[in-house]
GROMACS .gro file of C-alpha atoms in nm:
model
  206
    1MET     CA    1   6.697  11.540  10.729
    2LEU     CA    2   6.928  11.250  10.803
    3ILE     CA    3   6.637  11.028  10.908
    4SER     CA    4   6.456  11.101  10.580
    5VAL     CA    5   6.767  11.009  10.383
    6TYR     CA    6   6.807  10.700  10.601
    7LEU     CA    7   6.456  10.577  10.518
    8ILE     CA    8   6.516  10.632  10.146
    9ALA     CA    9   6.853  10.459  10.178
   10ILE     CA   10   6.726  10.144  10.350
   11THR     CA   11   6.454  10.121  10.085
   12ALA     CA   12   6.708  10.145   9.804
   13GLU     CA   13   6.942   9.897   9.974
   14ALA     CA   14   6.657   9.651  10.026
   15MET     CA   15   6.577   9.672   9.655
   16SER     CA   16   6.941   9.611   9.563
   17GLY     CA   17   6.939   9.307   9.790
   18ALA     CA   18   6.624   9.176   9.623
   19LEU     CA   19   6.779   9.215   9.277
   20ALA     CA   20   7.092   9.030   9.390
   21ALA     CA   21   6.874   8.750   9.529
   22GLY     CA   22   6.685   8.737   9.201
   23ARG     CA   23   7.009   8.686   9.011
   24ARG     CA   24   7.060   8.376   9.227
   25ASN     CA   25   6.704   8.252   9.167
   26MET     CA   26   6.605   8.265   9.533
   27ASP     CA   27   6.250   8.209   9.655
   28LEU     CA   28   6.036   8.476   9.823
   29PHE     CA   29   6.181   8.401  10.166
   30GLY     CA   30   6.534   8.434  10.029
   31VAL     CA   31   6.448   8.763   9.858
   32SER     CA   32   6.297   8.898  10.181
   33LEU     CA   33   6.592   8.788  10.395
   34VAL     CA   34   6.858   8.929  10.163
   35ALA     CA   35   6.664   9.256  10.127
   36PHE     CA   36   6.634   9.289  10.506
   37LEU     CA   37   7.000   9.211  10.577
   38THR     CA   38   7.126   9.438  10.299
   39ALA     CA   39   6.928   9.731  10.436
   40LEU     CA   40   6.973   9.681  10.810
   41GLY     CA   41   7.273   9.449  10.840
   42GLY     CA   42   7.529   9.728  10.873
   43GLY     CA   43   7.352   9.889  11.165
   44THR     CA   44   7.297   9.550  11.329
   45VAL     CA   45   7.666   9.457  11.310
   46ARG     CA   46   7.758   9.804  11.441
   47ASP     CA   47   7.526   9.774  11.742
   48ILE     CA   48   7.659   9.427  11.826
   49MET     CA   49   8.020   9.550  11.798
   50LEU     CA   50   7.953   9.850  12.022
   51GLY     CA   51   7.732   9.666  12.270
   52ASN     CA   52   7.450   9.904  12.182
   53PHE     CA   53   7.141   9.716  12.293
   54PRO     CA   54   6.861   9.683  12.211
   55ILE     CA   55   6.958   9.677  11.843
   56THR     CA   56   6.811   9.979  11.666
   57TRP     CA   57   6.564   9.811  11.431
   58THR     CA   58   6.413   9.606  11.713
   59GLN     CA   59   6.278   9.934  11.849
   60HIS     CA   60   6.135  10.036  11.512
   61PRO     CA   61   5.929   9.748  11.365
   62GLY     CA   62   5.834   9.974  11.075
   63TYR     CA   63   6.187   9.931  10.939
   64ILE     CA   64   6.121   9.558  10.903
   65TYR     CA   65   5.799   9.614  10.710
   66LEU     CA   66   5.963   9.879  10.494
   67THR     CA   67   6.268   9.676  10.394
   68ILE     CA   68   6.090   9.346  10.335
   69GLY     CA   69   5.808   9.526  10.155
   70ALA     CA   70   6.056   9.709   9.932
   71GLY     CA   71   6.231   9.380   9.856
   72LEU     CA   72   5.911   9.204   9.757
   73ALA     CA   73   5.786   9.508   9.562
   74THR     CA   74   6.104   9.488   9.353
   75ILE     CA   75   5.995   9.156   9.204
   76PRO     CA   76   5.709   9.284   8.983
   77ILE     CA   77   5.904   9.593   8.871
   78ALA     CA   78   6.239   9.419   8.816
   79ARG     CA   79   6.197   9.432   8.440
   80ILE     CA   80   6.212   9.814   8.441
   81MET     CA   81   6.487   9.851   8.702
   82HIS     CA   82   6.755   9.898   8.435
   83ARG     CA   83   6.584  10.222   8.334
   84LEU     CA   84   6.626  10.351   8.690
   85HIS     CA   85   6.994  10.260   8.708
   86ARG     CA   86   7.123  10.615   8.754
   87LEU     CA   87   6.863  10.696   9.017
   88PHE     CA   88   6.954  10.374   9.195
   89LEU     CA   89   7.323  10.465   9.199
   90LEU     CA   90   7.236  10.806   9.343
   91LEU     CA   91   7.021  10.654   9.617
   92ASP     CA   92   7.288  10.395   9.695
   93ALA     CA   93   7.552  10.668   9.728
   94ALA     CA   94   7.321  10.870   9.952
   95GLY     CA   95   7.261  10.560  10.163
   96LEU     CA   96   7.632  10.490  10.203
   97ILE     CA   97   7.694  10.841  10.331
   98ALA     CA   98   7.386  10.855  10.555
   99PHE     CA   99   7.470  10.517  10.711
  100THR     CA  100   7.830  10.627  10.771
  101ILE     CA  101   7.732  10.950  10.945
  102ILE     CA  102   7.468  10.774  11.155
  103GLY     CA  103   7.721  10.506  11.256
  104CYS     CA  104   7.972  10.769  11.365
  105ASN     CA  105   7.702  10.954  11.557
  106VAL     CA  106   7.592  10.641  11.745
  107ALA     CA  107   7.949  10.556  11.848
  108GLN     CA  108   8.016  10.916  11.953
  109GLU     CA  109   7.710  10.924  12.176
  110LEU     CA  110   7.828  10.602  12.340
  111GLY     CA  111   8.160  10.770  12.423
  112TYR     CA  112   8.394  10.561  12.210
  113SER     CA  113   8.738  10.680  12.098
  114LEU     CA  114   8.812  10.817  11.751
  115PRO     CA  115   8.928  10.493  11.579
  116ILE     CA  116   8.618  10.308  11.705
  117VAL     CA  117   8.390  10.588  11.589
  118VAL     CA  118   8.544  10.575  11.240
  119MET     CA  119   8.513  10.197  11.220
  120ALA     CA  120   8.153  10.214  11.343
  121GLY     CA  121   8.072  10.457  11.061
  122ILE     CA  122   8.240  10.242  10.796
  123THR     CA  123   8.077   9.923  10.927
  124THR     CA  124   7.733  10.083  10.915
  125GLY     CA  125   7.802  10.212  10.565
  126ILE     CA  126   7.929   9.901  10.392
  127PHE     CA  127   7.844   9.588  10.590
  128GLY     CA  128   7.494   9.547  10.450
  129GLY     CA  129   7.640   9.522  10.101
  130ILE     CA  130   7.899   9.272  10.221
  131LEU     CA  131   7.630   9.051  10.376
  132ARG     CA  132   7.428   9.072  10.054
  133ASP     CA  133   7.719   8.960   9.839
  134VAL     CA  134   7.830   8.683  10.077
  135LEU     CA  135   7.475   8.542  10.085
  136CYS     CA  136   7.466   8.561   9.705
  137ASN     CA  137   7.806   8.389   9.678
  138ARG     CA  138   8.007   8.665   9.515
  139THR     CA  139   8.309   8.876   9.608
  140PRO     CA  140   8.181   9.186   9.793
  141GLN     CA  141   8.147   9.465   9.537
  142VAL     CA  142   8.211   9.733   9.798
  143LEU     CA  143   8.574   9.613   9.821
  144ARG     CA  144   8.662   9.583   9.453
  145HIS     CA  145   8.479   9.838   9.238
  146GLU     CA  146   8.497  10.217   9.215
  147LEU     CA  147   8.575  10.404   9.536
  148TYR     CA  148   8.310  10.290   9.785
  149ALA     CA  149   8.441  10.174  10.122
  150SER     CA  150   8.707  10.444  10.099
  151VAL     CA  151   8.433  10.705  10.046
  152SER     CA  152   8.281  10.587  10.375
  153LEU     CA  153   8.619  10.635  10.543
  154LEU     CA  154   8.659  10.987  10.402
  155VAL     CA  155   8.307  11.086  10.506
  156ALA     CA  156   8.365  10.956  10.860
  157LEU     CA  157   8.692  11.151  10.891
  158LEU     CA  158   8.539  11.470  10.750
  159TYR     CA  159   8.234  11.447  10.976
  160LEU     CA  160   8.453  11.399  11.284
  161LEU     CA  161   8.688  11.680  11.181
  162LEU     CA  162   8.396  11.919  11.151
  163CYS     CA  163   8.267  11.801  11.489
  164TYR     CA  164   8.609  11.877  11.638
  165LEU     CA  165   8.602  12.224  11.481
  166GLY     CA  166   8.267  12.291  11.644
  167ILE     CA  167   8.063  12.315  11.325
  168GLU     CA  168   7.688  12.309  11.393
  169GLU     CA  169   7.543  11.960  11.348
  170ASN     CA  170   7.308  12.025  11.056
  171ILE     CA  171   7.574  12.221  10.867
  172ASN     CA  172   7.824  11.944  10.938
  173ILE     CA  173   7.584  11.686  10.795
  174LEU     CA  174   7.520  11.895  10.483
  175ILE     CA  175   7.892  11.945  10.417
  176SER     CA  176   7.985  11.582  10.485
  177PHE     CA  177   7.693  11.459  10.279
  178GLY     CA  178   7.767  11.690   9.987
  179VAL     CA  179   8.140  11.611   9.975
  180GLY     CA  180   8.083  11.237  10.010
  181LEU     CA  181   7.815  11.233   9.740
  182ALA     CA  182   8.036  11.430   9.502
  183ILE     CA  183   8.330  11.192   9.551
  184ARG     CA  184   8.118  10.878   9.512
  185LEU     CA  185   7.938  11.002   9.199
  186SER     CA  186   8.268  11.122   9.049
  187ALA     CA  187   8.417  10.778   9.115
  188ILE     CA  188   8.127  10.619   8.928
  189ARG     CA  189   8.149  10.869   8.643
  190TRP     CA  190   8.525  10.843   8.588
  191GLY     CA  191   8.596  10.498   8.727
  192TRP     CA  192   8.813  10.609   9.018
  193SER     CA  193   8.942  10.320   9.226
  194LEU     CA  194   9.224  10.226   9.460
  195PRO     CA  195   9.519  10.018   9.335
  196VAL     CA  196   9.433   9.649   9.317
  197PHE     CA  197   9.644   9.378   9.482
  198SER     CA  198   9.659   9.075   9.255
  199TYR     CA  199   9.843   8.779   9.405
  200SER     CA  200   9.941   8.510   9.157
  201PRO     CA  201  10.202   8.262   9.290
  202GLU     CA  202  10.205   8.078   8.958
  203ARG     CA  203  10.321   8.390   8.777
  204TRP     CA  204  10.592   8.467   9.034
  205HIS     CA  205  10.724   8.115   9.088
  206GLY     CA  206  10.638   7.951   8.762
   0.00000   0.00000   0.00000
């Protein structure tokens, strides 16, 4: 189940990367690169951090074709993407949660301690979006909009708690996935967010 969600997620993330590249008027190579990094960047950074070699996508060339193909396929259908906005948000939320759980699972299997496992999950969940926004010269959305990175943290903690309690893996995934999806979609619906730190020396010392 998680692999199926993962494939849907990297497709959706690749499309979001292509749209972001289009807003910056990038050429076809730029669109392909941003799509690829948005979809697979989180897992790549995780594997480098954990010393998990070879990097996952290098063993699955199909992921390259899928993400670049999804990015390029976004170009001719971009004009109707606004009609699919809600579906896109759902797929993005599903991707965030699937990436987080997969990241935690990889770090667990490598024998890392709890804090590293949590950070591996969060990195896998959000780093693709950070790379996308940095390449497109904008403040990473995952750190300033409705609950997003914090949802990844909560999912990682819940997944690990259920592992500790001995909950069967598939049931654990279903519970973690369902709770994470509910929180993320609720945050979108009602605009939930963390307090914002706004530093303005001029206001304080003016």
